[in-house]
PDB file of C-alpha atoms in Angstrom:
ATOM      1  CA  MET A  22      51.503  20.058  -6.891  1.00  0.00           C
ATOM      2  CA  VAL A  23      47.754  19.814  -7.515  1.00  0.00           C
ATOM      3  CA  GLU A  24      45.576  19.788  -4.385  1.00  0.00           C
ATOM      4  CA  GLN A  25      43.340  16.672  -4.276  1.00  0.00           C
ATOM      5  CA  ARG A  26      39.736  17.509  -3.372  1.00  0.00           C
ATOM      6  CA  ILE A  27      38.260  15.265  -0.650  1.00  0.00           C
ATOM      7  CA  ILE A  28      34.515  14.902   0.006  1.00  0.00           C
ATOM      8  CA  GLY A  29      32.302  13.008   2.452  1.00  0.00           C
ATOM      9  CA  THR A  30      29.789  10.217   1.888  1.00  0.00           C
ATOM     10  CA  THR A  31      26.706  12.431   1.481  1.00  0.00           C
ATOM     11  CA  GLU A  32      28.208  14.567  -1.284  1.00  0.00           C
ATOM     12  CA  ALA A  33      29.807  11.558  -3.001  1.00  0.00           C
ATOM     13  CA  ALA A  34      26.478   9.688  -2.935  1.00  0.00           C
ATOM     14  CA  TYR A  35      24.698  12.684  -4.466  1.00  0.00           C
ATOM     15  CA  LEU A  36      27.309  13.028  -7.232  1.00  0.00           C
ATOM     16  CA  SER A  37      27.088   9.287  -7.944  1.00  0.00           C
ATOM     17  CA  CYS A  38      23.244   9.239  -7.864  1.00  0.00           C
ATOM     18  CA  ILE A  39      23.106   6.474  -5.241  1.00  0.00           C
ATOM     19  CA  SER A  40      21.975   6.468  -1.627  1.00  0.00           C
ATOM     20  CA  PRO A  41      24.519   7.213   1.130  1.00  0.00           C
ATOM     21  CA  LYS A  42      23.878   3.733   2.595  1.00  0.00           C
ATOM     22  CA  ARG A  43      24.763   2.045  -0.712  1.00  0.00           C
ATOM     23  CA  LEU A  44      27.895   4.172  -0.992  1.00  0.00           C
ATOM     24  CA  ARG A  45      28.969   3.157   2.538  1.00  0.00           C
ATOM     25  CA  ASP A  46      28.481  -0.501   1.521  1.00  0.00           C
ATOM     26  CA  LEU A  47      30.709   0.072  -1.528  1.00  0.00           C
ATOM     27  CA  LEU A  48      33.288   1.796   0.687  1.00  0.00           C
ATOM     28  CA  CYS A  49      33.343  -1.172   3.078  1.00  0.00           C
ATOM     29  CA  GLU A  50      33.907  -3.488   0.100  1.00  0.00           C
ATOM     30  CA  GLY A  51      36.872  -1.353  -1.017  1.00  0.00           C
ATOM     31  CA  ARG A  52      35.243  -0.415  -4.341  1.00  0.00           C
ATOM     32  CA  VAL A  53      35.799   3.379  -4.171  1.00  0.00           C
ATOM     33  CA  LYS A  54      39.187   4.466  -5.504  1.00  0.00           C
ATOM     34  CA  ASN A  55      41.662   5.657  -2.825  1.00  0.00           C
ATOM     35  CA  ALA A  56      38.966   6.233  -0.149  1.00  0.00           C
ATOM     36  CA  TRP A  57      39.971   5.868   3.498  1.00  0.00           C
ATOM     37  CA  LYS A  58      38.314   6.006   6.908  1.00  0.00           C
ATOM     38  CA  GLU A  59      39.696   8.240   9.621  1.00  0.00           C
ATOM     39  CA  ASN A  60      38.160   8.884  13.057  1.00  0.00           C
ATOM     40  CA  GLY A  61      34.892   7.256  11.959  1.00  0.00           C
ATOM     41  CA  PHE A  62      34.489   9.357   8.793  1.00  0.00           C
ATOM     42  CA  TRP A  63      35.084   8.365   5.184  1.00  0.00           C
ATOM     43  CA  HIS A  64      37.326  10.586   3.053  1.00  0.00           C
ATOM     44  CA  ILE A  65      36.666  10.177  -0.659  1.00  0.00           C
ATOM     45  CA  PRO A  66      38.903  11.773  -3.320  1.00  0.00           C
ATOM     46  CA  VAL A  67      37.310  13.033  -6.530  1.00  0.00           C
ATOM     47  CA  TYR A  68      38.864  12.930  -9.978  1.00  0.00           C
ATOM     48  CA  GLY A  69      38.312  14.884 -13.174  1.00  0.00           C
ATOM     49  CA  ALA A  70      38.440  18.451 -14.437  1.00  0.00           C
ATOM     50  CA  LYS A  71      37.311  21.299 -12.196  1.00  0.00           C
ATOM     51  CA  GLY A  72      33.509  21.353 -12.088  1.00  0.00           C
ATOM     52  CA  GLU A  73      33.273  17.783 -13.413  1.00  0.00           C
ATOM     53  CA  GLU A  74      34.832  16.006 -10.449  1.00  0.00           C
ATOM     54  CA  MET A  75      33.406  12.582  -9.549  1.00  0.00           C
ATOM     55  CA  PRO A  76      34.377   9.746  -7.200  1.00  0.00           C
ATOM     56  CA  ILE A  77      35.518   6.603  -9.007  1.00  0.00           C
ATOM     57  CA  ILE A  78      33.647   3.391  -8.116  1.00  0.00           C
ATOM     58  CA  PHE A  79      34.985   0.049  -9.300  1.00  0.00           C
ATOM     59  CA  PRO A  80      32.380  -2.381 -10.713  1.00  0.00           C
ATOM     60  CA  GLY A  81      31.740  -5.626  -8.847  1.00  0.00           C
ATOM     61  CA  THR A  82      32.402  -9.101 -10.184  1.00  0.00           C
ATOM     62  CA  ARG A  83      28.938 -10.564  -9.506  1.00  0.00           C
ATOM     63  CA  GLY A  84      25.345  -9.463  -9.848  1.00  0.00           C
ATOM     64  CA  PRO A  85      23.804  -6.768 -12.046  1.00  0.00           C
ATOM     65  CA  LYS A  86      25.722  -3.849 -13.486  1.00  0.00           C
ATOM     66  CA  GLY A  87      25.976  -0.833 -11.124  1.00  0.00           C
ATOM     67  CA  ASN A  88      23.652   2.125 -11.679  1.00  0.00           C
ATOM     68  CA  TRP A  89      25.805   4.930 -10.270  1.00  0.00           C
ATOM     69  CA  CYS A  90      26.640   7.976 -12.363  1.00  0.00           C
ATOM     70  CA  LYS A  91      30.022   8.053 -14.008  1.00  0.00           C
ATOM     71  CA  GLU A  92      29.726  11.647 -15.237  1.00  0.00           C
ATOM     72  CA  LYS A  93      28.449  14.926 -13.833  1.00  0.00           C
ATOM     73  CA  ARG A  94      24.759  15.602 -14.471  1.00  0.00           C
ATOM     74  CA  THR A  95      23.992  17.686 -17.517  1.00  0.00           C
ATOM     75  CA  LYS A  96      20.265  18.183 -16.854  1.00  0.00           C
ATOM     76  CA  PRO A  97      19.090  19.925 -13.705  1.00  0.00           C
ATOM     77  CA  THR A  98      16.684  18.480 -11.172  1.00  0.00           C
ATOM     78  CA  MET A  99      13.184  19.748 -11.979  1.00  0.00           C
ATOM     79  CA  ILE A 100      10.695  20.560  -9.200  1.00  0.00           C
ATOM     80  CA  HIS A 101       7.091  21.457  -9.829  1.00  0.00           C
ATOM     81  CA  VAL A 102       3.755  21.511  -8.047  1.00  0.00           C
ATOM     82  CA  ASN A 103       0.944  19.455  -9.579  1.00  0.00           C
ATOM     83  CA  GLN A 104      -2.150  21.675  -9.656  1.00  0.00           C
ATOM     84  CA  HIS A 105      -4.462  18.726 -10.400  1.00  0.00           C
ATOM     85  CA  LYS A 106      -3.451  17.037  -7.134  1.00  0.00           C
ATOM     86  CA  ILE A 107      -4.054  20.310  -5.241  1.00  0.00           C
ATOM     87  CA  LYS A 108      -7.624  20.433  -6.584  1.00  0.00           C
ATOM     88  CA  GLU A 109      -8.130  16.745  -5.776  1.00  0.00           C
ATOM     89  CA  ASN A 110      -6.786  17.226  -2.218  1.00  0.00           C
ATOM     90  CA  ALA A 111      -9.314  20.026  -1.585  1.00  0.00           C
ATOM     91  CA  LYS A 112     -12.093  17.408  -1.711  1.00  0.00           C
ATOM     92  CA  ASN A 113     -10.332  14.792   0.474  1.00  0.00           C
ATOM     93  CA  PRO A 114      -9.910  14.615   4.268  1.00  0.00           C
ATOM     94  CA  GLU A 115      -6.459  15.289   5.739  1.00  0.00           C
ATOM     95  CA  GLU A 116      -5.674  11.558   6.147  1.00  0.00           C
ATOM     96  CA  GLU A 117      -6.101  10.951   2.402  1.00  0.00           C
ATOM     97  CA  LEU A 118      -4.005  13.842   1.034  1.00  0.00           C
ATOM     98  CA  LYS A 119      -1.734  12.989  -1.868  1.00  0.00           C
ATOM     99  CA  PRO A 120       1.681  14.629  -2.311  1.00  0.00           C
ATOM    100  CA  VAL A 121       1.675  17.574  -4.726  1.00  0.00           C
ATOM    101  CA  ILE A 122       5.390  18.349  -5.101  1.00  0.00           C
ATOM    102  CA  SER A 123       7.139  16.399  -7.850  1.00  0.00           C
ATOM    103  CA  VAL A 124      10.930  16.125  -8.132  1.00  0.00           C
ATOM    104  CA  LYS A 125      12.175  14.844 -11.478  1.00  0.00           C
ATOM    105  CA  GLN A 126      15.764  13.551 -11.628  1.00  0.00           C
ATOM    106  CA  THR A 127      16.915  11.846 -14.840  1.00  0.00           C
ATOM    107  CA  ASN A 128      14.317   9.059 -15.363  1.00  0.00           C
ATOM    108  CA  HIS A 129      12.722   9.115 -11.900  1.00  0.00           C
ATOM    109  CA  ASN A 130       9.852  11.030 -10.270  1.00  0.00           C
ATOM    110  CA  TYR A 131       9.699  11.477  -6.498  1.00  0.00           C
ATOM    111  CA  TYR A 132       6.715  12.961  -4.654  1.00  0.00           C
ATOM    112  CA  GLY A 133       6.347  14.722  -1.320  1.00  0.00           C
ATOM    113  CA  PHE A 134       4.712  17.492   0.698  1.00  0.00           C
ATOM    114  CA  GLN A 135       7.698  19.660   1.743  1.00  0.00           C
ATOM    115  CA  LEU A 136      11.216  19.915   0.402  1.00  0.00           C
ATOM    116  CA  GLU A 137      14.396  21.834   0.937  1.00  0.00           C
ATOM    117  CA  ILE A 138      16.779  22.943  -1.812  1.00  0.00           C
ATOM    118  CA  LYS A 139      20.372  22.967  -0.536  1.00  0.00           C
ATOM    119  CA  GLY A 140      21.853  25.565  -2.882  1.00  0.00           C
ATOM    120  CA  PRO A 141      21.107  27.874  -5.805  1.00  0.00           C
ATOM    121  CA  CYS A 142      18.084  27.300  -8.001  1.00  0.00           C
ATOM    122  CA  ARG A 143      16.222  28.953 -10.873  1.00  0.00           C
ATOM    123  CA  ILE A 144      12.462  29.481 -11.312  1.00  0.00           C
ATOM    124  CA  VAL A 145      11.344  29.007 -14.926  1.00  0.00           C
ATOM    125  CA  TYR A 146       8.068  30.246 -16.437  1.00  0.00           C
ATOM    126  CA  SER A 147       7.521  29.080 -19.983  1.00  0.00           C
ATOM    127  CA  PRO A 148       3.899  29.581 -21.123  1.00  0.00           C
ATOM    128  CA  HIS A 149       4.489  28.742 -24.804  1.00  0.00           C
ATOM    129  CA  ASN A 150       6.979  25.897 -24.351  1.00  0.00           C
ATOM    130  CA  PRO A 151       5.861  23.730 -21.383  1.00  0.00           C
ATOM    131  CA  ALA A 152       7.932  20.918 -19.912  1.00  0.00           C
ATOM    132  CA  LYS A 153       7.310  17.302 -21.010  1.00  0.00           C
ATOM    133  CA  CYS A 154       4.989  16.810 -18.029  1.00  0.00           C
ATOM    134  CA  GLY A 155       2.900  19.829 -19.098  1.00  0.00           C
ATOM    135  CA  ALA A 156       4.153  22.218 -16.410  1.00  0.00           C
ATOM    136  CA  HIS A 157       4.445  25.907 -17.346  1.00  0.00           C
ATOM    137  CA  LEU A 158       6.191  26.933 -14.101  1.00  0.00           C
ATOM    138  CA  TRP A 159       8.921  24.920 -12.378  1.00  0.00           C
ATOM    139  CA  ILE A 160      12.202  25.154 -10.450  1.00  0.00           C
ATOM    140  CA  ASP A 161      15.505  23.934 -11.935  1.00  0.00           C
ATOM    141  CA  THR A 162      18.507  23.186  -9.717  1.00  0.00           C
ATOM    142  CA  PHE A 163      21.779  21.275  -9.787  1.00  0.00           C
ATOM    143  CA  SER A 164      21.850  21.455  -5.975  1.00  0.00           C
ATOM    144  CA  ARG A 165      20.810  18.692  -3.623  1.00  0.00           C
ATOM    145  CA  VAL A 166      17.072  18.424  -2.945  1.00  0.00           C
ATOM    146  CA  GLN A 167      15.747  16.810   0.225  1.00  0.00           C
ATOM    147  CA  PHE A 168      12.170  15.962   1.152  1.00  0.00           C
ATOM    148  CA  ILE A 169      11.034  16.692   4.705  1.00  0.00           C
ATOM    149  CA  ASP A 170       8.057  14.903   6.264  1.00  0.00           C
ATOM    150  CA  VAL A 171       5.453  16.561   8.515  1.00  0.00           C
ATOM    151  CA  ASN A 172       7.532  15.763  11.634  1.00  0.00           C
ATOM    152  CA  PHE A 173      10.546  17.522  10.054  1.00  0.00           C
ATOM    153  CA  ASN A 174      12.593  14.328   9.826  1.00  0.00           C
ATOM    154  CA  PRO A 175      14.786  14.483   6.723  1.00  0.00           C
ATOM    155  CA  ILE A 176      13.919  11.959   4.036  1.00  0.00           C
ATOM    156  CA  THR A 177      16.126  11.949   0.982  1.00  0.00           C
ATOM    157  CA  ALA A 178      14.617  12.662  -2.405  1.00  0.00           C
ATOM    158  CA  CYS A 179      15.751   9.256  -3.628  1.00  0.00           C
ATOM    159  CA  ARG A 180      13.291   7.515  -1.314  1.00  0.00           C
ATOM    160  CA  ALA A 181       9.963   6.682  -2.927  1.00  0.00           C
ATOM    161  CA  TYR A 182       6.829   8.235  -1.440  1.00  0.00           C
ATOM    162  CA  LYS A 183       5.315   4.834  -0.643  1.00  0.00           C
ATOM    163  CA  TYR A 184       8.111   4.290   1.940  1.00  0.00           C
ATOM    164  CA  ILE A 185       7.631   7.636   3.715  1.00  0.00           C
TER     165      ILE A 185
END
């Protein structure tokens, strides 16, 4: 008998590329395959080959098409520090500082001041073949990345800087 792997809402939301709140809404609507709630916690089974396991979310009948991932990510999350913003911040007072850390996931850029990488990562230096954004040095990771504000309250990387 094959052991079914069960995950929680945070990991399932990360794998599906949606916020944990949206995933909990989908769970309440019964749109996640074979998920159940026990003692106040959601238990979500994942399906697929080892290393490519994903939760299965059923599409709704109304509204726009869902934007959750249906497959495991093939490109890593890219993190780099924007040197132009660092130079610009040197001239500005502390109240007007702009975020210098950029997190690039698929088609989105998120900006912040501090972040935490929750797993293994790789530092890449490529002087002759820069990234699309022009960076020569960056960090690649398939692990979860989480922004932290100056009061050390966790803010997920999927939250735009203007809402921080």
